């Protein structure tokens, strides 16, 4: 490049994209997923009961009693309480425990999913910028317009590498954009979440706008920055249950019954954090089903739980 202005612009854009790429990648691989809080861990007596009882109805009864006050609504494919044998805890909704994504050598989940998306976005922009600025010299390579030195082979290799990475990153980034728009994790896209009423592939979807805000937060100025701004705590998630939850049909005295929104969808009573509840204020209301003031504190104050966003 002979134009100084063009050189300055390219240098600024290149280093800006490179800095954001490295920052996002750093946050993705070094943001540690936190374990579920103590409410999801079994007591010593409950662990002993599970060790004595064989797998079966009695085993599930122990887990049901331990999980009755927890904000969980998903089940295994067989309808059982989701339980991690290795860590001996009840899995929160959308939690895929004790797993690591080989691509970033870390769990990709609630605590760093925004960082992972930004890492894909900035790496894609980085590769596209390199391919675009190298294109004119790549054309000159084939038209013998470059000096006959070994450096021209670097031009060819750089263009091919940037172009191939751009293709693969665009497909992966596009796929995760679709997941965000549908409020699905990677595992939920392959295997629909199972609720107490049955399988529901759109059980966690709240609409495009609210799904986007759940990952990136309410303040748009933080969206392009790899700083944590996701809504919620990673232990409880607002749901949009299409089918009726059979366990919610009969409401004991003193509890809040199931409410309906204008579309006729059924919503069970469920404790939600303040940052999650306002996502639902436009279409329905949620009420805590317990008079216990600490009920809303179930889960973690540190937003670091791994949900099922394995890549």
PDB file of N, CA, C and O in Angstrom, residues 140-207:
ATOM      1  N   UNK A 140      -2.954 -10.643  -8.074  1.00  0.00           N
ATOM      2  CA  UNK A 140      -1.692 -10.317  -8.728  1.00  0.00           C
ATOM      3  C   UNK A 140      -0.745 -11.510  -8.774  1.00  0.00           C
ATOM      4  O   UNK A 140       0.070 -11.637  -9.701  1.00  0.00           O
ATOM      5  N   UNK A 141      -0.847 -12.393  -7.774  1.00  0.00           N
ATOM      6  CA  UNK A 141      -0.002 -13.591  -7.754  1.00  0.00           C
ATOM      7  C   UNK A 141      -0.269 -14.448  -8.984  1.00  0.00           C
ATOM      8  O   UNK A 141       0.666 -14.964  -9.610  1.00  0.00           O
ATOM      9  N   UNK A 142      -1.540 -14.610  -9.336  1.00  0.00           N
ATOM     10  CA  UNK A 142      -1.899 -15.463 -10.476  1.00  0.00           C
ATOM     11  C   UNK A 142      -1.725 -14.746 -11.811  1.00  0.00           C
ATOM     12  O   UNK A 142      -1.693 -15.396 -12.868  1.00  0.00           O
ATOM     13  N   UNK A 143      -1.647 -13.431 -11.786  1.00  0.00           N
ATOM     14  CA  UNK A 143      -1.440 -12.678 -13.032  1.00  0.00           C
ATOM     15  C   UNK A 143      -0.003 -12.215 -13.180  1.00  0.00           C
ATOM     16  O   UNK A 143       0.288 -11.334 -14.017  1.00  0.00           O
ATOM     17  N   UNK A 144       0.888 -12.783 -12.342  1.00  0.00           N
ATOM     18  CA  UNK A 144       2.315 -12.442 -12.388  1.00  0.00           C
ATOM     19  C   UNK A 144       2.554 -10.958 -12.168  1.00  0.00           C
ATOM     20  O   UNK A 144       3.452 -10.353 -12.766  1.00  0.00           O
ATOM     21  N   UNK A 145       1.743 -10.373 -11.296  1.00  0.00           N
ATOM     22  CA  UNK A 145       1.902  -8.953 -11.005  1.00  0.00           C
ATOM     23  C   UNK A 145       2.735  -8.686  -9.767  1.00  0.00           C
ATOM     24  O   UNK A 145       2.939  -7.523  -9.401  1.00  0.00           O
ATOM     25  N   UNK A 146       3.231  -9.733  -9.109  1.00  0.00           N
ATOM     26  CA  UNK A 146       4.055  -9.571  -7.915  1.00  0.00           C
ATOM     27  C   UNK A 146       5.518  -9.825  -8.245  1.00  0.00           C
ATOM     28  O   UNK A 146       5.837 -10.571  -9.189  1.00  0.00           O
ATOM     29  N   UNK A 147       6.433  -9.223  -7.479  1.00  0.00           N
ATOM     30  CA  UNK A 147       7.857  -9.498  -7.691  1.00  0.00           C
ATOM     31  C   UNK A 147       8.147 -10.995  -7.512  1.00  0.00           C
ATOM     32  O   UNK A 147       7.516 -11.658  -6.687  1.00  0.00           O
ATOM     33  N   UNK A 148       9.079 -11.503  -8.265  1.00  0.00           N
ATOM     34  CA  UNK A 148       9.386 -12.932  -8.240  1.00  0.00           C
ATOM     35  C   UNK A 148      10.277 -13.255  -7.034  1.00  0.00           C
ATOM     36  O   UNK A 148      11.485 -13.476  -7.155  1.00  0.00           O
ATOM     37  N   UNK A 149       9.661 -13.253  -5.832  1.00  0.00           N
ATOM     38  CA  UNK A 149      10.374 -13.601  -4.600  1.00  0.00           C
ATOM     39  C   UNK A 149       9.567 -14.647  -3.833  1.00  0.00           C
ATOM     40  O   UNK A 149       8.416 -14.945  -4.171  1.00  0.00           O
ATOM     41  N   UNK A 150      10.176 -15.196  -2.795  1.00  0.00           N
ATOM     42  CA  UNK A 150       9.470 -16.192  -1.985  1.00  0.00           C
ATOM     43  C   UNK A 150       8.296 -15.594  -1.222  1.00  0.00           C
ATOM     44  O   UNK A 150       7.398 -16.321  -0.799  1.00  0.00           O
ATOM     45  N   UNK A 151       8.276 -14.282  -1.044  1.00  0.00           N
ATOM     46  CA  UNK A 151       7.211 -13.634  -0.284  1.00  0.00           C
ATOM     47  C   UNK A 151       5.850 -13.815  -0.945  1.00  0.00           C
ATOM     48  O   UNK A 151       4.815 -13.809  -0.264  1.00  0.00           O
ATOM     49  N   UNK A 152       5.824 -13.992  -2.263  1.00  0.00           N
ATOM     50  CA  UNK A 152       4.532 -14.123  -2.937  1.00  0.00           C
ATOM     51  C   UNK A 152       3.822 -15.414  -2.548  1.00  0.00           C
ATOM     52  O   UNK A 152       2.593 -15.491  -2.600  1.00  0.00           O
ATOM     53  N   UNK A 153       4.573 -16.437  -2.136  1.00  0.00           N
ATOM     54  CA  UNK A 153       3.941 -17.671  -1.670  1.00  0.00           C
ATOM     55  C   UNK A 153       3.289 -17.479  -0.296  1.00  0.00           C
ATOM     56  O   UNK A 153       2.319 -18.145   0.044  1.00  0.00           O
ATOM     57  N   UNK A 154       3.822 -16.560   0.486  1.00  0.00           N
ATOM     58  CA  UNK A 154       3.187 -16.213   1.755  1.00  0.00           C
ATOM     59  C   UNK A 154       1.837 -15.560   1.509  1.00  0.00           C
ATOM     60  O   UNK A 154       0.877 -15.776   2.259  1.00  0.00           O
ATOM     61  N   UNK A 155       1.765 -14.760   0.464  1.00  0.00           N
ATOM     62  CA  UNK A 155       0.492 -14.114   0.101  1.00  0.00           C
ATOM     63  C   UNK A 155      -0.554 -15.182  -0.216  1.00  0.00           C
ATOM     64  O   UNK A 155      -1.706 -15.102   0.235  1.00  0.00           O
ATOM     65  N   UNK A 156      -0.166 -16.172  -1.011  1.00  0.00           N
ATOM     66  CA  UNK A 156      -1.107 -17.220  -1.402  1.00  0.00           C
ATOM     67  C   UNK A 156      -1.563 -18.025  -0.187  1.00  0.00           C
ATOM     68  O   UNK A 156      -2.750 -18.295  -0.016  1.00  0.00           O
ATOM     69  N   UNK A 157      -0.611 -18.407   0.672  1.00  0.00           N
ATOM     70  CA  UNK A 157      -0.962 -19.202   1.849  1.00  0.00           C
ATOM     71  C   UNK A 157      -1.860 -18.414   2.798  1.00  0.00           C
ATOM     72  O   UNK A 157      -2.836 -18.950   3.337  1.00  0.00           O
ATOM     73  N   UNK A 158      -1.572 -17.135   2.994  1.00  0.00           N
ATOM     74  CA  UNK A 158      -2.361 -16.309   3.898  1.00  0.00           C
ATOM     75  C   UNK A 158      -3.801 -16.195   3.414  1.00  0.00           C
ATOM     76  O   UNK A 158      -4.745 -16.306   4.209  1.00  0.00           O
ATOM     77  N   UNK A 159      -3.993 -16.007   2.118  1.00  0.00           N
ATOM     78  CA  UNK A 159      -5.352 -15.878   1.594  1.00  0.00           C
ATOM     79  C   UNK A 159      -6.128 -17.181   1.751  1.00  0.00           C
ATOM     80  O   UNK A 159      -7.291 -17.172   2.179  1.00  0.00           O
ATOM     81  N   UNK A 160      -5.517 -18.298   1.394  1.00  0.00           N
ATOM     82  CA  UNK A 160      -6.204 -19.579   1.507  1.00  0.00           C
ATOM     83  C   UNK A 160      -6.562 -19.896   2.963  1.00  0.00           C
ATOM     84  O   UNK A 160      -7.663 -20.369   3.254  1.00  0.00           O
ATOM     85  N   UNK A 161      -5.632 -19.636   3.877  1.00  0.00           N
ATOM     86  CA  UNK A 161      -5.887 -19.922   5.290  1.00  0.00           C
ATOM     87  C   UNK A 161      -7.024 -19.041   5.821  1.00  0.00           C
ATOM     88  O   UNK A 161      -7.944 -19.537   6.483  1.00  0.00           O
ATOM     89  N   UNK A 162      -6.985 -17.747   5.507  1.00  0.00           N
ATOM     90  CA  UNK A 162      -8.024 -16.836   5.988  1.00  0.00           C
ATOM     91  C   UNK A 162      -9.373 -17.175   5.374  1.00  0.00           C
ATOM     92  O   UNK A 162     -10.406 -17.135   6.057  1.00  0.00           O
ATOM     93  N   UNK A 163      -9.391 -17.518   4.092  1.00  0.00           N
ATOM     94  CA  UNK A 163     -10.649 -17.837   3.422  1.00  0.00           C
ATOM     95  C   UNK A 163     -11.263 -19.121   3.976  1.00  0.00           C
ATOM     96  O   UNK A 163     -12.478 -19.187   4.214  1.00  0.00           O
ATOM     97  N   UNK A 164     -10.452 -20.148   4.201  1.00  0.00           N
ATOM     98  CA  UNK A 164     -10.988 -21.414   4.722  1.00  0.00           C
ATOM     99  C   UNK A 164     -11.493 -21.266   6.144  1.00  0.00           C
ATOM    100  O   UNK A 164     -12.551 -21.801   6.500  1.00  0.00           O
ATOM    101  N   UNK A 165     -10.769 -20.532   6.971  1.00  0.00           N
ATOM    102  CA  UNK A 165     -11.244 -20.285   8.325  1.00  0.00           C
ATOM    103  C   UNK A 165     -12.526 -19.456   8.316  1.00  0.00           C
ATOM    104  O   UNK A 165     -13.413 -19.659   9.159  1.00  0.00           O
ATOM    105  N   UNK A 166     -12.644 -18.541   7.375  1.00  0.00           N
ATOM    106  CA  UNK A 166     -13.862 -17.728   7.282  1.00  0.00           C
ATOM    107  C   UNK A 166     -15.076 -18.591   6.973  1.00  0.00           C
ATOM    108  O   UNK A 166     -16.155 -18.386   7.550  1.00  0.00           O
ATOM    109  N   UNK A 167     -14.914 -19.569   6.089  1.00  0.00           N
ATOM    110  CA  UNK A 167     -16.033 -20.443   5.736  1.00  0.00           C
ATOM    111  C   UNK A 167     -16.467 -21.274   6.936  1.00  0.00           C
ATOM    112  O   UNK A 167     -17.658 -21.370   7.259  1.00  0.00           O
ATOM    113  N   UNK A 168     -15.508 -21.889   7.625  1.00  0.00           N
ATOM    114  CA  UNK A 168     -15.855 -22.744   8.768  1.00  0.00           C
ATOM    115  C   UNK A 168     -16.420 -21.929   9.927  1.00  0.00           C
ATOM    116  O   UNK A 168     -17.387 -22.340  10.577  1.00  0.00           O
ATOM    117  N   UNK A 169     -15.843 -20.752  10.177  1.00  0.00           N
ATOM    118  CA  UNK A 169     -16.327 -19.918  11.275  1.00  0.00           C
ATOM    119  C   UNK A 169     -17.711 -19.344  10.984  1.00  0.00           C
ATOM    120  O   UNK A 169     -18.533 -19.211  11.895  1.00  0.00           O
ATOM    121  N   UNK A 170     -17.970 -19.009   9.726  1.00  0.00           N
ATOM    122  CA  UNK A 170     -19.283 -18.455   9.389  1.00  0.00           C
ATOM    123  C   UNK A 170     -20.386 -19.477   9.616  1.00  0.00           C
ATOM    124  O   UNK A 170     -21.470 -19.136  10.099  1.00  0.00           O
ATOM    125  N   UNK A 171     -20.117 -20.745   9.297  1.00  0.00           N
ATOM    126  CA  UNK A 171     -21.128 -21.780   9.524  1.00  0.00           C
ATOM    127  C   UNK A 171     -21.348 -22.012  11.011  1.00  0.00           C
ATOM    128  O   UNK A 171     -22.493 -22.141  11.472  1.00  0.00           O
ATOM    129  N   UNK A 172     -20.263 -22.052  11.798  1.00  0.00           N
ATOM    130  CA  UNK A 172     -20.395 -22.266  13.237  1.00  0.00           C
ATOM    131  C   UNK A 172     -21.053 -21.076  13.918  1.00  0.00           C
ATOM    132  O   UNK A 172     -21.940 -21.243  14.772  1.00  0.00           O
ATOM    133  N   UNK A 173     -20.653 -19.866  13.518  1.00  0.00           N
ATOM    134  CA  UNK A 173     -21.244 -18.678  14.114  1.00  0.00           C
ATOM    135  C   UNK A 173     -22.719 -18.552  13.746  1.00  0.00           C
ATOM    136  O   UNK A 173     -23.561 -18.198  14.582  1.00  0.00           O
ATOM    137  N   UNK A 174     -23.057 -18.843  12.500  1.00  0.00           N
ATOM    138  CA  UNK A 174     -24.450 -18.803  12.080  1.00  0.00           C
ATOM    139  C   UNK A 174     -25.303 -19.799  12.844  1.00  0.00           C
ATOM    140  O   UNK A 174     -26.447 -19.507  13.213  1.00  0.00           O
ATOM    141  N   UNK A 175     -24.741 -20.986  13.090  1.00  0.00           N
ATOM    142  CA  UNK A 175     -25.481 -21.996  13.841  1.00  0.00           C
ATOM    143  C   UNK A 175     -25.761 -21.535  15.264  1.00  0.00           C
ATOM    144  O   UNK A 175     -26.874 -21.701  15.774  1.00  0.00           O
ATOM    145  N   UNK A 176     -24.769 -20.930  15.912  1.00  0.00           N
ATOM    146  CA  UNK A 176     -24.977 -20.464  17.282  1.00  0.00           C
ATOM    147  C   UNK A 176     -25.877 -19.234  17.335  1.00  0.00           C
ATOM    148  O   UNK A 176     -26.574 -19.042  18.341  1.00  0.00           O
ATOM    149  N   UNK A 177     -25.890 -18.427  16.293  1.00  0.00           N
ATOM    150  CA  UNK A 177     -26.861 -17.329  16.239  1.00  0.00           C
ATOM    151  C   UNK A 177     -28.278 -17.881  16.182  1.00  0.00           C
ATOM    152  O   UNK A 177     -29.193 -17.342  16.815  1.00  0.00           O
ATOM    153  N   UNK A 178     -28.457 -18.954  15.432  1.00  0.00           N
ATOM    154  CA  UNK A 178     -29.770 -19.599  15.371  1.00  0.00           C
ATOM    155  C   UNK A 178     -30.144 -20.169  16.738  1.00  0.00           C
ATOM    156  O   UNK A 178     -31.292 -20.059  17.179  1.00  0.00           O
ATOM    157  N   UNK A 179     -29.171 -20.769  17.443  1.00  0.00           N
ATOM    158  CA  UNK A 179     -29.441 -21.299  18.776  1.00  0.00           C
ATOM    159  C   UNK A 179     -29.867 -20.192  19.731  1.00  0.00           C
ATOM    160  O   UNK A 179     -30.792 -20.375  20.530  1.00  0.00           O
ATOM    161  N   UNK A 180     -29.192 -19.045  19.662  1.00  0.00           N
ATOM    162  CA  UNK A 180     -29.549 -17.934  20.542  1.00  0.00           C
ATOM    163  C   UNK A 180     -30.957 -17.432  20.229  1.00  0.00           C
ATOM    164  O   UNK A 180     -31.742 -17.142  21.133  1.00  0.00           O
ATOM    165  N   UNK A 181     -31.295 -17.341  18.949  1.00  0.00           N
ATOM    166  CA  UNK A 181     -32.617 -16.857  18.573  1.00  0.00           C
ATOM    167  C   UNK A 181     -33.717 -17.785  19.057  1.00  0.00           C
ATOM    168  O   UNK A 181     -34.841 -17.340  19.320  1.00  0.00           O
ATOM    169  N   UNK A 182     -33.408 -19.075  19.200  1.00  0.00           N
ATOM    170  CA  UNK A 182     -34.388 -20.053  19.673  1.00  0.00           C
ATOM    171  C   UNK A 182     -34.216 -20.381  21.158  1.00  0.00           C
ATOM    172  O   UNK A 182     -34.983 -21.173  21.703  1.00  0.00           O
ATOM    173  N   UNK A 183     -33.216 -19.770  21.798  1.00  0.00           N
ATOM    174  CA  UNK A 183     -32.919 -20.041  23.208  1.00  0.00           C
ATOM    175  C   UNK A 183     -32.689 -21.532  23.441  1.00  0.00           C
ATOM    176  O   UNK A 183     -33.307 -22.148  24.316  1.00  0.00           O
ATOM    177  N   UNK A 184     -31.786 -22.093  22.664  1.00  0.00           N
ATOM    178  CA  UNK A 184     -31.446 -23.506  22.796  1.00  0.00           C
ATOM    179  C   UNK A 184     -29.950 -23.652  23.004  1.00  0.00           C
ATOM    180  O   UNK A 184     -29.158 -22.852  22.509  1.00  0.00           O
ATOM    181  N   UNK A 185     -29.578 -24.672  23.749  1.00  0.00           N
ATOM    182  CA  UNK A 185     -28.181 -25.047  23.816  1.00  0.00           C
ATOM    183  C   UNK A 185     -27.905 -26.039  22.694  1.00  0.00           C
ATOM    184  O   UNK A 185     -28.817 -26.519  22.016  1.00  0.00           O
ATOM    185  N   UNK A 186     -26.632 -26.360  22.496  1.00  0.00           N
ATOM    186  CA  UNK A 186     -26.286 -27.305  21.436  1.00  0.00           C
ATOM    187  C   UNK A 186     -26.932 -28.657  21.679  1.00  0.00           C
ATOM    188  O   UNK A 186     -27.472 -29.284  20.759  1.00  0.00           O
ATOM    189  N   UNK A 187     -26.905 -29.121  22.911  1.00  0.00           N
ATOM    190  CA  UNK A 187     -27.495 -30.416  23.229  1.00  0.00           C
ATOM    191  C   UNK A 187     -29.012 -30.375  23.109  1.00  0.00           C
ATOM    192  O   UNK A 187     -29.633 -31.356  22.697  1.00  0.00           O
ATOM    193  N   UNK A 188     -29.619 -29.257  23.461  1.00  0.00           N
ATOM    194  CA  UNK A 188     -31.076 -29.140  23.346  1.00  0.00           C
ATOM    195  C   UNK A 188     -31.524 -29.121  21.893  1.00  0.00           C
ATOM    196  O   UNK A 188     -32.657 -29.483  21.581  1.00  0.00           O
ATOM    197  N   UNK A 189     -30.630 -28.678  20.989  1.00  0.00           N
ATOM    198  CA  UNK A 189     -30.973 -28.686  19.572  1.00  0.00           C
ATOM    199  C   UNK A 189     -31.012 -30.113  19.032  1.00  0.00           C
ATOM    200  O   UNK A 189     -31.808 -30.422  18.139  1.00  0.00           O
ATOM    201  N   UNK A 190     -30.165 -30.980  19.579  1.00  0.00           N
ATOM    202  CA  UNK A 190     -30.155 -32.381  19.144  1.00  0.00           C
ATOM    203  C   UNK A 190     -31.158 -33.221  19.924  1.00  0.00           C
ATOM    204  O   UNK A 190     -31.712 -34.182  19.401  1.00  0.00           O
ATOM    205  N   UNK A 191     -31.374 -32.869  21.183  1.00  0.00           N
ATOM    206  CA  UNK A 191     -32.300 -33.622  22.033  1.00  0.00           C
ATOM    207  C   UNK A 191     -33.144 -32.622  22.804  1.00  0.00           C
ATOM    208  O   UNK A 191     -32.649 -31.937  23.690  1.00  0.00           O
ATOM    209  N   UNK A 192     -34.404 -32.542  22.465  1.00  0.00           N
ATOM    210  CA  UNK A 192     -35.294 -31.563  23.085  1.00  0.00           C
ATOM    211  C   UNK A 192     -35.362 -31.779  24.591  1.00  0.00           C
ATOM    212  O   UNK A 192     -35.347 -32.926  25.056  1.00  0.00           O
ATOM    213  N   UNK A 193     -35.417 -30.691  25.380  1.00  0.00           N
ATOM    214  CA  UNK A 193     -35.519 -30.842  26.837  1.00  0.00           C
ATOM    215  C   UNK A 193     -36.807 -31.527  27.236  1.00  0.00           C
ATOM    216  O   UNK A 193     -37.847 -31.334  26.605  1.00  0.00           O
ATOM    217  N   UNK A 194     -36.722 -32.320  28.271  1.00  0.00           N
ATOM    218  CA  UNK A 194     -37.878 -33.061  28.774  1.00  0.00           C
ATOM    219  C   UNK A 194     -38.360 -32.390  30.046  1.00  0.00           C
ATOM    220  O   UNK A 194     -37.615 -32.287  31.022  1.00  0.00           O
ATOM    221  N   UNK A 195     -39.613 -31.934  30.032  1.00  0.00           N
ATOM    222  CA  UNK A 195     -40.219 -31.352  31.213  1.00  0.00           C
ATOM    223  C   UNK A 195     -41.105 -32.402  31.880  1.00  0.00           C
ATOM    224  O   UNK A 195     -41.253 -33.513  31.379  1.00  0.00           O
ATOM    225  N   UNK A 196     -41.711 -32.035  32.988  1.00  0.00           N
ATOM    226  CA  UNK A 196     -42.562 -32.991  33.696  1.00  0.00           C
ATOM    227  C   UNK A 196     -43.800 -33.352  32.885  1.00  0.00           C
ATOM    228  O   UNK A 196     -44.390 -34.414  33.058  1.00  0.00           O
ATOM    229  N   UNK A 197     -44.179 -32.451  31.978  1.00  0.00           N
ATOM    230  CA  UNK A 197     -45.338 -32.757  31.145  1.00  0.00           C
ATOM    231  C   UNK A 197     -44.941 -33.493  29.875  1.00  0.00           C
ATOM    232  O   UNK A 197     -45.787 -33.946  29.123  1.00  0.00           O
ATOM    233  N   UNK A 198     -43.638 -33.585  29.590  1.00  0.00           N
ATOM    234  CA  UNK A 198     -43.166 -34.258  28.393  1.00  0.00           C
ATOM    235  C   UNK A 198     -42.144 -33.417  27.651  1.00  0.00           C
ATOM    236  O   UNK A 198     -41.697 -32.366  28.118  1.00  0.00           O
ATOM    237  N   UNK A 199     -41.765 -33.869  26.478  1.00  0.00           N
ATOM    238  CA  UNK A 199     -40.766 -33.177  25.666  1.00  0.00           C
ATOM    239  C   UNK A 199     -41.339 -31.900  25.064  1.00  0.00           C
ATOM    240  O   UNK A 199     -42.473 -31.881  24.586  1.00  0.00           O
ATOM    241  N   UNK A 200     -40.548 -30.830  25.078  1.00  0.00           N
ATOM    242  CA  UNK A 200     -40.975 -29.560  24.508  1.00  0.00           C
ATOM    243  C   UNK A 200     -39.738 -28.852  23.955  1.00  0.00           C
ATOM    244  O   UNK A 200     -38.919 -28.331  24.709  1.00  0.00           O
ATOM    245  N   UNK A 201     -39.582 -28.837  22.632  1.00  0.00           N
ATOM    246  CA  UNK A 201     -38.385 -28.275  22.021  1.00  0.00           C
ATOM    247  C   UNK A 201     -38.301 -26.754  22.181  1.00  0.00           C
ATOM    248  O   UNK A 201     -37.209 -26.182  22.072  1.00  0.00           O
ATOM    249  N   UNK A 202     -39.428 -26.094  22.417  1.00  0.00           N
ATOM    250  CA  UNK A 202     -39.442 -24.646  22.587  1.00  0.00           C
ATOM    251  C   UNK A 202     -39.753 -24.234  24.022  1.00  0.00           C
ATOM    252  O   UNK A 202     -40.237 -23.128  24.259  1.00  0.00           O
ATOM    253  N   UNK A 203     -39.481 -25.111  24.952  1.00  0.00           N
ATOM    254  CA  UNK A 203     -39.842 -24.843  26.342  1.00  0.00           C
ATOM    255  C   UNK A 203     -39.159 -23.637  26.947  1.00  0.00           C
ATOM    256  O   UNK A 203     -39.718 -22.979  27.826  1.00  0.00           O
ATOM    257  N   UNK A 204     -37.948 -23.295  26.487  1.00  0.00           N
ATOM    258  CA  UNK A 204     -37.217 -22.163  27.061  1.00  0.00           C
ATOM    259  C   UNK A 204     -37.246 -20.928  26.167  1.00  0.00           C
ATOM    260  O   UNK A 204     -36.653 -19.914  26.511  1.00  0.00           O
ATOM    261  N   UNK A 205     -37.893 -21.008  25.032  1.00  0.00           N
ATOM    262  CA  UNK A 205     -37.923 -19.880  24.104  1.00  0.00           C
ATOM    263  C   UNK A 205     -38.951 -18.850  24.551  1.00  0.00           C
ATOM    264  O   UNK A 205     -40.110 -19.182  24.810  1.00  0.00           O
ATOM    265  N   UNK A 206     -38.529 -17.590  24.625  1.00  0.00           N
ATOM    266  CA  UNK A 206     -39.401 -16.495  25.050  1.00  0.00           C
ATOM    267  C   UNK A 206     -39.653 -15.501  23.928  1.00  0.00           C
ATOM    268  O   UNK A 206     -40.212 -14.438  24.161  1.00  0.00           O
ATOM    269  N   UNK A 207     -39.225 -15.827  22.717  1.00  0.00           N
ATOM    270  CA  UNK A 207     -39.295 -14.879  21.615  1.00  0.00           C
ATOM    271  C   UNK A 207     -37.914 -14.336  21.303  1.00  0.00           C
ATOM    272  O   UNK A 207     -37.030 -14.291  22.168  1.00  0.00           O
TER     273      UNK A 207
END
